[in-house]
Amino acid sequence: MKRAFRFITHNWPLKLAAIGLASLLYGGLVLSQTTQDFTRDVPIGLDNAPSDVIVLSNLGSVTRIRYVAPPDLGLRIDSSTFHAAVDLSGVNPTGGAVSLDVAVEAVDPRIQVLDFEPHVITVTLDRVGTKSVPIRAILGPVPSGLSVGDPIVETTFADVSGPQSVVDRVEAAQAYIAIDASGIDVNQLVNITPVDANGDSLDRIEVTPDSVRVRVAVFTDRRSKSLPVKPNVVGTPAAGFEVASITVNPPVVSVEGDANDLAGLDRADTQPISVAGASLEVKQAVELALPDGVQALGAGTVEVTITLRAITGTRTFEAGLVLIGAQSDLVYTLSTDRVLVTIGGSTADLDRLSGVTLVLTVDVTRLGVGTSPVSVSANLATGLTLVGASPNPIEVTVTSPATPAPSVAPSPTP
């Protein structure tokens, strides 16, 4: 303790002078700068804002900043001199109001911020929400003397996104259609508006798509008619296959339209149904392709079933012969070693058979010495049949190899 006291009091006049000099220099430094108030608005921004957070309220501005700056006449002070923001890191947005601290700093390091207003602001934050909602067509008033069919909407659902608290209230995406007194059918793109359960539009919501095509038949002399359905089949099936049959359910539909539009209509075509590259059954629900001003009564779709089958034919090939059941101690001679064979089956199977070496079999198991007619046979893949062969049967000659004469020993010499 005494040693520490002696250390402090040692050369105390010199140390006291040093403290006084430091205070004097600091005071000179402060006096050499100017303390001022900046009273123009500095907009408050966001720092560390998560991508799934939406700010629902106005952040406002910092309205007063007290600062010190060196007496530099070339130093420009304006709203861009300062950066004001609230930090959203760690904030849990719930759709309600939260209090956030405001931070202000000078962009120029020569400027020191001493104070500012406000220090705290209240902000309403929410998370980004999305969902799919039905698209509803809303018809405007129908002019006198006209009647309309049910609106046909090209797309039935839309995706909405925005603040979760607002997205939760969206019940539908509404497309409003005005009916013209001229009686012209409606076929146009209509803007979509998100609405709540009461039909009131909602703000801050983005809708995808933002418009939809709507068709409405407008009638001046409304009539109905029954028409047979004609499927519109397009494309070519896979190689070796063809269309075997086409069935439609229902085969007849009822349509409505003005009398003059229905007069020349004798069938209801469907939208195109592709069988390109198909080798199996094609079954598809497809819409009707009705002319403008005519619409189906009911769903407006039919189920079409297209049955395919393999195209069959025959091909002729040259084939070699192989013996079955030959005995090693007999010799077999064939009247020919090759025949022409005709094979039947699907075109696809026959195409795969082309270029393959074909071999027919000749069963000689039960043949004895002599000449006999024997039919040829073929072991073919499933789906292929042996239609014929030429020549067939063939002649097979069986012989026994010649027995060598016994050797005679030479007579002894007398």
Tab-separated table of C-alpha atoms in Angstrom:
chain	number	residue	atom	x	y	z
A	1	MET	CA	0.000	0.000	0.000
A	2	LYS	CA	2.763	2.422	0.836
A	3	ARG	CA	4.554	1.482	-2.370
A	4	ALA	CA	1.440	2.313	-4.436
A	5	PHE	CA	1.035	5.633	-2.604
A	6	ARG	CA	4.651	6.534	-3.260
A	7	PHE	CA	4.175	5.649	-6.948
A	8	ILE	CA	1.176	7.987	-7.230
A	9	THR	CA	2.795	10.904	-5.363
A	10	HIS	CA	6.154	10.508	-7.064
A	11	ASN	CA	6.753	13.516	-9.345
A	12	TRP	CA	3.178	14.594	-8.716
A	13	PRO	CA	3.661	18.131	-10.057
A	14	LEU	CA	4.689	16.706	-13.423
A	15	LYS	CA	1.764	14.285	-13.535
A	16	LEU	CA	-0.712	17.003	-12.607
A	17	ALA	CA	0.610	19.155	-15.398
A	18	ALA	CA	0.151	16.308	-17.885
A	19	ILE	CA	-3.505	15.880	-16.860
A	20	GLY	CA	-4.121	19.589	-17.256
A	21	LEU	CA	-2.535	19.598	-20.709
A	22	ALA	CA	-4.702	16.663	-21.857
A	23	SER	CA	-7.840	18.410	-20.639
A	24	LEU	CA	-6.819	21.545	-22.463
A	25	LEU	CA	-6.213	19.653	-25.698
A	26	TYR	CA	-9.574	17.830	-25.468
A	27	GLY	CA	-11.390	21.080	-24.839
A	28	GLY	CA	-9.654	22.610	-27.842
A	29	LEU	CA	-10.712	19.646	-29.965
A	30	VAL	CA	-14.356	20.023	-28.932
A	31	LEU	CA	-14.266	23.784	-29.475
A	32	SER	CA	-12.715	23.248	-32.914
A	33	GLN	CA	-15.906	21.365	-34.053
A	34	THR	CA	-19.420	22.704	-34.493
A	35	THR	CA	-22.452	21.171	-32.764
A	36	GLN	CA	-25.505	21.466	-35.021
A	37	ASP	CA	-29.061	20.170	-35.470
A	38	PHE	CA	-30.195	18.648	-38.770
A	39	THR	CA	-33.991	18.993	-38.953
A	40	ARG	CA	-34.841	17.652	-42.392
A	41	ASP	CA	-36.363	14.164	-42.702
A	42	VAL	CA	-34.091	11.154	-43.020
A	43	PRO	CA	-36.215	8.115	-44.099
A	44	ILE	CA	-35.928	5.108	-41.803
A	45	GLY	CA	-34.922	1.942	-43.624
A	46	LEU	CA	-34.626	-1.750	-42.783
A	47	ASP	CA	-31.484	-3.636	-41.821
A	48	ASN	CA	-31.255	-7.450	-41.856
A	49	ALA	CA	-34.808	-7.863	-43.144
A	50	PRO	CA	-35.681	-11.584	-43.751
A	51	SER	CA	-37.040	-12.358	-47.217
A	52	ASP	CA	-40.306	-13.744	-45.774
A	53	VAL	CA	-41.178	-10.644	-43.721
A	54	ILE	CA	-43.501	-7.853	-44.890
A	55	VAL	CA	-43.697	-4.405	-43.266
A	56	LEU	CA	-47.335	-3.311	-43.118
A	57	SER	CA	-46.853	0.162	-41.632
A	58	ASN	CA	-44.982	3.282	-42.691
A	59	LEU	CA	-41.567	3.437	-41.047
A	60	GLY	CA	-41.529	7.214	-41.125
A	61	SER	CA	-38.389	9.351	-40.809
A	62	VAL	CA	-35.896	10.649	-38.288
A	63	THR	CA	-36.863	14.306	-37.902
A	64	ARG	CA	-33.941	15.719	-35.871
A	65	ILE	CA	-30.292	14.764	-35.651
A	66	ARG	CA	-27.738	16.502	-33.382
A	67	TYR	CA	-24.200	16.051	-34.574
A	68	VAL	CA	-20.711	17.516	-34.458
A	69	ALA	CA	-18.549	18.046	-37.487
A	70	PRO	CA	-15.225	19.756	-38.177
A	71	PRO	CA	-15.445	23.368	-39.385
A	72	ASP	CA	-14.881	22.290	-42.999
A	73	LEU	CA	-16.686	24.594	-45.353
A	74	GLY	CA	-16.548	21.919	-48.058
A	75	LEU	CA	-18.450	19.379	-45.936
A	76	ARG	CA	-21.980	18.984	-47.332
A	77	ILE	CA	-24.761	17.978	-44.927
A	78	ASP	CA	-28.058	16.654	-46.308
A	79	SER	CA	-30.400	13.667	-45.894
A	80	SER	CA	-27.947	11.355	-47.657
A	81	THR	CA	-25.303	12.175	-45.014
A	82	PHE	CA	-27.062	9.972	-42.459
A	83	HIS	CA	-28.286	6.374	-42.424
A	84	ALA	CA	-31.322	5.669	-40.241
A	85	ALA	CA	-32.701	2.126	-39.879
A	86	VAL	CA	-34.311	-0.458	-37.634
A	87	ASP	CA	-32.823	-3.946	-37.304
A	88	LEU	CA	-35.246	-6.797	-38.067
A	89	SER	CA	-32.903	-9.643	-37.140
A	90	GLY	CA	-34.451	-11.713	-34.382
A	91	VAL	CA	-37.894	-10.133	-34.757
A	92	ASN	CA	-40.839	-12.557	-34.854
A	93	PRO	CA	-43.542	-11.107	-37.141
A	94	THR	CA	-47.072	-12.013	-36.099
A	95	GLY	CA	-49.155	-9.436	-37.928
A	96	GLY	CA	-49.202	-7.155	-34.878
A	97	ALA	CA	-47.289	-4.038	-33.832
A	98	VAL	CA	-43.780	-4.214	-32.349
A	99	SER	CA	-41.503	-1.494	-30.971
A	100	LEU	CA	-38.082	-1.258	-32.605
A	101	ASP	CA	-35.041	0.849	-31.715
A	102	VAL	CA	-33.866	3.270	-34.362
A	103	ALA	CA	-30.142	3.511	-35.121
A	104	VAL	CA	-28.611	6.551	-36.841
A	105	GLU	CA	-25.048	6.915	-38.055
A	106	ALA	CA	-23.245	9.305	-40.325
A	107	VAL	CA	-21.992	8.097	-43.676
A	108	ASP	CA	-18.968	10.438	-43.403
A	109	PRO	CA	-16.650	9.288	-40.572
A	110	ARG	CA	-15.747	12.930	-39.814
A	111	ILE	CA	-19.297	13.472	-38.556
A	112	GLN	CA	-20.311	12.227	-35.108
A	113	VAL	CA	-24.014	11.723	-34.258
A	114	LEU	CA	-24.793	12.853	-30.689
A	115	ASP	CA	-28.557	12.472	-30.545
A	116	PHE	CA	-31.650	12.043	-32.774
A	117	GLU	CA	-35.431	11.752	-32.685
A	118	PRO	CA	-37.275	9.418	-32.557
A	119	HIS	CA	-35.315	6.715	-30.749
A	120	VAL	CA	-38.115	4.114	-31.002
A	121	ILE	CA	-40.847	3.507	-33.604
A	122	THR	CA	-43.840	1.155	-33.700
A	123	VAL	CA	-43.917	-1.131	-36.745
A	124	THR	CA	-46.479	-3.699	-37.901
A	125	LEU	CA	-44.791	-6.806	-39.335
A	126	ASP	CA	-46.134	-10.002	-40.854
A	127	ARG	CA	-44.825	-13.059	-42.619
A	128	VAL	CA	-45.381	-13.788	-46.319
A	129	GLY	CA	-48.208	-16.275	-46.833
A	130	THR	CA	-49.457	-18.099	-49.942
A	131	LYS	CA	-52.421	-20.293	-50.838
A	132	SER	CA	-54.559	-21.385	-53.771
A	133	VAL	CA	-58.124	-20.097	-54.123
A	134	PRO	CA	-60.902	-20.712	-56.674
A	135	ILE	CA	-61.521	-18.219	-59.464
A	136	ARG	CA	-65.142	-17.076	-59.561
A	137	ALA	CA	-66.705	-15.327	-62.536
A	138	ILE	CA	-69.180	-12.613	-61.504
A	139	LEU	CA	-71.591	-11.449	-64.206
A	140	GLY	CA	-72.759	-7.888	-64.370
A	141	PRO	CA	-76.372	-6.915	-65.088
A	142	VAL	CA	-77.845	-8.628	-68.176
A	143	PRO	CA	-79.485	-6.095	-70.538
A	144	SER	CA	-83.156	-6.485	-71.348
A	145	GLY	CA	-83.909	-8.927	-74.174
A	146	LEU	CA	-80.759	-10.962	-73.641
A	147	SER	CA	-79.948	-14.130	-71.751
A	148	VAL	CA	-76.564	-15.618	-70.965
A	149	GLY	CA	-75.058	-19.044	-70.465
A	150	ASP	CA	-72.850	-20.099	-67.635
A	151	PRO	CA	-69.446	-18.385	-67.669
A	152	ILE	CA	-66.556	-20.640	-68.714
A	153	VAL	CA	-63.294	-19.769	-66.940
A	154	GLU	CA	-60.102	-20.954	-68.648
A	155	THR	CA	-58.253	-21.367	-65.323
A	156	THR	CA	-60.146	-22.468	-62.232
A	157	PHE	CA	-57.619	-21.659	-59.470
A	158	ALA	CA	-55.224	-18.805	-58.676
A	159	ASP	CA	-52.328	-18.447	-56.228
A	160	VAL	CA	-52.439	-15.513	-53.816
A	161	SER	CA	-49.518	-14.218	-51.767
A	162	GLY	CA	-48.973	-11.386	-49.319
A	163	PRO	CA	-49.154	-10.773	-45.551
A	164	GLN	CA	-50.253	-13.988	-43.858
A	165	SER	CA	-52.944	-12.189	-41.852
A	166	VAL	CA	-54.487	-10.900	-45.108
A	167	VAL	CA	-53.964	-14.119	-47.097
A	168	ASP	CA	-55.958	-15.979	-44.428
A	169	ARG	CA	-58.975	-13.809	-45.265
A	170	VAL	CA	-58.896	-14.441	-49.030
A	171	GLU	CA	-61.826	-16.672	-50.055
A	172	ALA	CA	-61.673	-16.388	-53.844
A	173	ALA	CA	-60.230	-14.572	-56.825
A	174	GLN	CA	-63.048	-12.718	-58.513
A	175	ALA	CA	-63.348	-11.952	-62.242
A	176	TYR	CA	-66.052	-9.405	-63.036
A	177	ILE	CA	-67.637	-9.613	-66.509
A	178	ALA	CA	-69.743	-6.847	-68.015
A	179	ILE	CA	-72.467	-7.910	-70.496
A	180	ASP	CA	-72.781	-5.574	-73.480
A	181	ALA	CA	-76.248	-4.605	-74.698
A	182	SER	CA	-75.194	-5.447	-78.281
A	183	GLY	CA	-75.513	-9.150	-77.439
A	184	ILE	CA	-71.938	-9.960	-78.451
A	185	ASP	CA	-70.512	-13.069	-76.804
A	186	VAL	CA	-67.844	-12.472	-74.164
A	187	ASN	CA	-64.400	-13.951	-74.877
A	188	GLN	CA	-61.764	-11.839	-73.176
A	189	LEU	CA	-59.066	-11.578	-70.527
A	190	VAL	CA	-60.493	-10.305	-67.249
A	191	ASN	CA	-58.474	-8.923	-64.328
A	192	ILE	CA	-58.690	-10.886	-61.078
A	193	THR	CA	-59.379	-9.316	-57.677
A	194	PRO	CA	-58.845	-11.148	-54.348
A	195	VAL	CA	-61.944	-10.944	-52.146
A	196	ASP	CA	-62.964	-12.026	-48.636
A	197	ALA	CA	-66.026	-13.998	-47.550
A	198	ASN	CA	-68.197	-10.874	-47.968
A	199	GLY	CA	-66.961	-10.233	-51.495
A	200	ASP	CA	-64.934	-7.188	-50.445
A	201	SER	CA	-61.613	-6.707	-52.237
A	202	LEU	CA	-58.387	-7.050	-50.240
A	203	ASP	CA	-55.262	-4.933	-50.567
A	204	ARG	CA	-51.590	-5.968	-50.362
A	205	ILE	CA	-52.315	-9.264	-52.154
A	206	GLU	CA	-50.627	-10.434	-55.351
A	207	VAL	CA	-52.585	-12.840	-57.581
A	208	THR	CA	-51.039	-15.285	-60.068
A	209	PRO	CA	-52.253	-15.225	-62.759
A	210	ASP	CA	-53.470	-11.651	-62.500
A	211	SER	CA	-56.013	-12.156	-65.309
A	212	VAL	CA	-57.987	-15.042	-66.772
A	213	ARG	CA	-59.826	-15.679	-70.033
A	214	VAL	CA	-63.591	-15.910	-69.581
A	215	ARG	CA	-66.150	-16.938	-72.191
A	216	VAL	CA	-69.850	-16.194	-71.829
A	217	ALA	CA	-72.426	-17.014	-74.493
A	218	VAL	CA	-74.974	-14.227	-74.931
A	219	PHE	CA	-78.299	-15.201	-76.514
A	220	THR	CA	-81.047	-13.237	-78.239
A	221	ASP	CA	-83.087	-16.322	-79.335
A	222	ARG	CA	-81.982	-19.079	-76.982
A	223	ARG	CA	-82.481	-22.674	-78.157
A	224	SER	CA	-81.087	-26.123	-77.315
A	225	LYS	CA	-80.132	-29.115	-79.455
A	226	SER	CA	-78.739	-32.658	-79.049
A	227	LEU	CA	-75.617	-33.484	-81.048
A	228	PRO	CA	-73.503	-36.635	-81.512
A	229	VAL	CA	-69.929	-36.306	-80.272
A	230	LYS	CA	-67.125	-36.706	-82.811
A	231	PRO	CA	-63.686	-37.331	-81.244
A	232	ASN	CA	-60.837	-35.447	-82.910
A	233	VAL	CA	-58.011	-38.016	-82.871
A	234	VAL	CA	-54.614	-36.754	-84.051
A	235	GLY	CA	-51.143	-38.254	-84.365
A	236	THR	CA	-49.763	-41.606	-85.482
A	237	PRO	CA	-49.524	-44.578	-83.089
A	238	ALA	CA	-46.262	-46.402	-82.463
A	239	ALA	CA	-44.826	-48.388	-85.361
A	240	GLY	CA	-46.808	-51.593	-85.908
A	241	PHE	CA	-50.003	-50.335	-84.207
A	242	GLU	CA	-53.278	-48.919	-85.463
A	243	VAL	CA	-56.515	-47.580	-83.970
A	244	ALA	CA	-58.922	-50.470	-83.455
A	245	SER	CA	-61.907	-48.655	-81.914
A	246	ILE	CA	-63.036	-45.354	-80.387
A	247	THR	CA	-65.762	-45.044	-77.759
A	248	VAL	CA	-67.243	-41.849	-76.298
A	249	ASN	CA	-69.119	-41.419	-73.041
A	250	PRO	CA	-71.633	-39.837	-73.379
A	251	PRO	CA	-72.005	-40.303	-77.162
A	252	VAL	CA	-74.570	-37.469	-77.382
A	253	VAL	CA	-74.514	-34.050	-75.683
A	254	SER	CA	-77.001	-31.223	-75.370
A	255	VAL	CA	-75.907	-27.734	-76.384
A	256	GLU	CA	-77.536	-24.335	-76.419
A	257	GLY	CA	-77.171	-21.226	-78.500
A	258	ASP	CA	-79.037	-18.807	-80.699
A	259	ALA	CA	-81.262	-20.458	-83.293
A	260	ASN	CA	-79.132	-19.266	-86.219
A	261	ASP	CA	-75.930	-20.601	-84.587
A	262	LEU	CA	-77.464	-24.044	-84.057
A	263	ALA	CA	-79.079	-24.337	-87.468
A	264	GLY	CA	-76.056	-25.672	-89.355
A	265	LEU	CA	-74.495	-27.600	-86.459
A	266	ASP	CA	-74.754	-31.412	-86.895
A	267	ARG	CA	-72.066	-32.674	-84.483
A	268	ALA	CA	-70.023	-31.683	-81.440
A	269	ASP	CA	-66.301	-32.041	-82.064
A	270	THR	CA	-63.851	-32.570	-79.209
A	271	GLN	CA	-60.546	-30.913	-78.558
A	272	PRO	CA	-57.628	-32.851	-80.150
A	273	ILE	CA	-56.725	-36.206	-78.560
A	274	SER	CA	-53.195	-37.333	-79.423
A	275	VAL	CA	-52.255	-40.987	-79.990
A	276	ALA	CA	-48.751	-40.106	-81.231
A	277	GLY	CA	-46.346	-42.927	-80.352
A	278	ALA	CA	-48.990	-44.830	-78.354
A	279	SER	CA	-49.104	-48.628	-78.206
A	280	LEU	CA	-51.554	-49.008	-75.310
A	281	GLU	CA	-55.107	-47.822	-74.710
A	282	VAL	CA	-55.576	-44.040	-74.579
A	283	LYS	CA	-58.295	-42.840	-72.186
A	284	GLN	CA	-58.869	-39.144	-71.679
A	285	ALA	CA	-61.461	-36.653	-70.439
A	286	VAL	CA	-61.589	-33.958	-73.099
A	287	GLU	CA	-63.520	-30.728	-73.577
A	288	LEU	CA	-65.835	-30.084	-76.498
A	289	ALA	CA	-64.656	-27.728	-79.245
A	290	LEU	CA	-67.893	-25.839	-79.851
A	291	PRO	CA	-68.161	-22.748	-82.073
A	292	ASP	CA	-68.501	-19.294	-80.525
A	293	GLY	CA	-71.994	-18.628	-79.251
A	294	VAL	CA	-72.673	-22.317	-78.540
A	295	GLN	CA	-72.033	-24.025	-75.215
A	296	ALA	CA	-72.692	-27.419	-73.692
A	297	LEU	CA	-75.415	-27.959	-71.142
A	298	GLY	CA	-73.647	-29.607	-68.225
A	299	ALA	CA	-69.995	-30.392	-67.706
A	300	GLY	CA	-68.886	-29.724	-71.271
A	301	THR	CA	-66.445	-32.663	-71.228
A	302	VAL	CA	-66.675	-36.252	-72.493
A	303	GLU	CA	-64.545	-39.339	-71.865
A	304	VAL	CA	-62.924	-40.800	-74.964
A	305	THR	CA	-61.360	-44.288	-75.007
A	306	ILE	CA	-59.136	-45.213	-77.957
A	307	THR	CA	-58.186	-48.885	-78.292
A	308	LEU	CA	-55.059	-49.765	-80.273
A	309	ARG	CA	-54.065	-53.077	-81.829
A	310	ALA	CA	-50.978	-54.510	-83.473
A	311	ILE	CA	-50.927	-54.437	-87.260
A	312	THR	CA	-50.463	-58.011	-88.513
A	313	GLY	CA	-48.871	-59.286	-91.739
A	314	THR	CA	-46.522	-61.891	-93.180
A	315	ARG	CA	-42.902	-61.892	-94.292
A	316	THR	CA	-40.900	-64.493	-96.228
A	317	PHE	CA	-37.381	-65.379	-95.174
A	318	GLU	CA	-34.765	-67.921	-96.177
A	319	ALA	CA	-33.886	-70.311	-93.344
A	320	GLY	CA	-31.359	-73.054	-92.721
A	321	LEU	CA	-32.106	-76.553	-91.410
A	322	VAL	CA	-30.881	-78.272	-88.271
A	323	LEU	CA	-31.334	-81.988	-87.504
A	324	ILE	CA	-32.824	-83.104	-84.201
A	325	GLY	CA	-32.354	-86.672	-82.888
A	326	ALA	CA	-29.641	-87.753	-85.327
A	327	GLN	CA	-27.765	-90.953	-84.401
A	328	SER	CA	-24.016	-91.026	-84.581
A	329	ASP	CA	-23.868	-94.375	-86.383
A	330	LEU	CA	-26.058	-93.248	-89.273
A	331	VAL	CA	-25.566	-90.789	-92.144
A	332	TYR	CA	-28.365	-88.307	-92.976
A	333	THR	CA	-28.641	-86.624	-96.370
A	334	LEU	CA	-31.232	-83.822	-96.957
A	335	SER	CA	-32.839	-83.033	-100.295
A	336	THR	CA	-32.062	-79.339	-99.570
A	337	ASP	CA	-30.213	-77.477	-96.846
A	338	ARG	CA	-32.328	-74.286	-97.015
A	339	VAL	CA	-36.024	-73.493	-97.384
A	340	LEU	CA	-38.180	-70.401	-97.850
A	341	VAL	CA	-40.448	-69.780	-94.849
A	342	THR	CA	-43.406	-67.428	-94.464
A	343	ILE	CA	-43.902	-66.063	-90.936
A	344	GLY	CA	-46.950	-64.178	-89.703
A	345	GLY	CA	-47.296	-61.707	-86.822
A	346	SER	CA	-47.445	-58.023	-85.928
A	347	THR	CA	-45.538	-55.595	-88.091
A	348	ALA	CA	-43.416	-54.592	-85.112
A	349	ASP	CA	-42.453	-58.225	-84.362
A	350	LEU	CA	-41.735	-58.922	-88.015
A	351	ASP	CA	-39.557	-55.803	-88.210
A	352	ARG	CA	-37.517	-57.073	-85.277
A	353	LEU	CA	-37.170	-60.452	-86.987
A	354	SER	CA	-35.640	-58.951	-90.135
A	355	GLY	CA	-31.919	-59.566	-90.350
A	356	VAL	CA	-32.004	-62.378	-87.764
A	357	THR	CA	-30.637	-65.756	-88.888
A	358	LEU	CA	-33.608	-68.140	-88.956
A	359	VAL	CA	-33.161	-71.859	-88.424
A	360	LEU	CA	-35.841	-74.530	-88.894
A	361	THR	CA	-35.627	-77.972	-87.342
A	362	VAL	CA	-35.972	-81.437	-88.911
A	363	ASP	CA	-36.767	-84.238	-86.453
A	364	VAL	CA	-35.069	-87.495	-87.569
A	365	THR	CA	-35.318	-89.294	-84.225
A	366	ARG	CA	-37.417	-92.196	-85.518
A	367	LEU	CA	-35.977	-92.555	-88.993
A	368	GLY	CA	-34.267	-95.754	-90.035
A	369	VAL	CA	-32.188	-96.528	-93.094
A	370	GLY	CA	-33.968	-95.367	-96.229
A	371	THR	CA	-35.608	-92.202	-97.639
A	372	SER	CA	-38.529	-90.514	-95.836
A	373	PRO	CA	-40.473	-87.204	-96.090
A	374	VAL	CA	-40.046	-85.048	-92.973
A	375	SER	CA	-41.891	-81.768	-92.167
A	376	VAL	CA	-39.882	-78.791	-90.974
A	377	SER	CA	-40.822	-76.883	-87.788
A	378	ALA	CA	-39.816	-73.555	-86.188
A	379	ASN	CA	-39.333	-72.335	-82.623
A	380	LEU	CA	-40.509	-68.707	-82.918
A	381	ALA	CA	-41.028	-65.900	-80.410
A	382	THR	CA	-44.486	-65.377	-78.920
A	383	GLY	CA	-46.771	-63.629	-81.394
A	384	LEU	CA	-45.100	-65.096	-84.482
A	385	THR	CA	-46.366	-68.153	-86.365
A	386	LEU	CA	-44.994	-70.320	-89.155
A	387	VAL	CA	-47.432	-69.816	-92.024
A	388	GLY	CA	-45.649	-72.026	-94.533
A	389	ALA	CA	-42.342	-73.353	-95.864
A	390	SER	CA	-41.154	-74.338	-99.307
A	391	PRO	CA	-40.254	-77.073	-99.915
A	392	ASN	CA	-42.087	-78.827	-97.098
A	393	PRO	CA	-41.771	-81.680	-96.368
A	394	ILE	CA	-38.231	-82.402	-97.441
A	395	GLU	CA	-36.665	-85.755	-98.284
A	396	VAL	CA	-34.249	-87.237	-95.718
A	397	THR	CA	-32.108	-90.231	-96.762
A	398	VAL	CA	-30.588	-92.324	-93.981
A	399	THR	CA	-27.717	-94.677	-94.708
A	400	SER	CA	-25.415	-96.865	-92.727
A	401	PRO	CA	-21.714	-96.196	-93.180
A	402	ALA	CA	-19.990	-98.963	-95.303
A	403	THR	CA	-18.442	-101.754	-93.155
A	404	PRO	CA	-14.744	-102.117	-94.031
A	405	ALA	CA	-13.712	-105.635	-95.377
A	406	PRO	CA	-11.672	-107.699	-92.912
A	407	SER	CA	-7.972	-107.745	-93.635
A	408	VAL	CA	-6.382	-111.121	-94.795
A	409	ALA	CA	-3.038	-112.087	-93.328
A	410	PRO	CA	-0.402	-112.956	-95.988
A	411	SER	CA	0.494	-116.649	-96.454
A	412	PRO	CA	3.809	-117.633	-94.995
A	413	THR	CA	6.603	-118.154	-97.524
A	414	PRO	CA	7.723	-121.788	-97.767
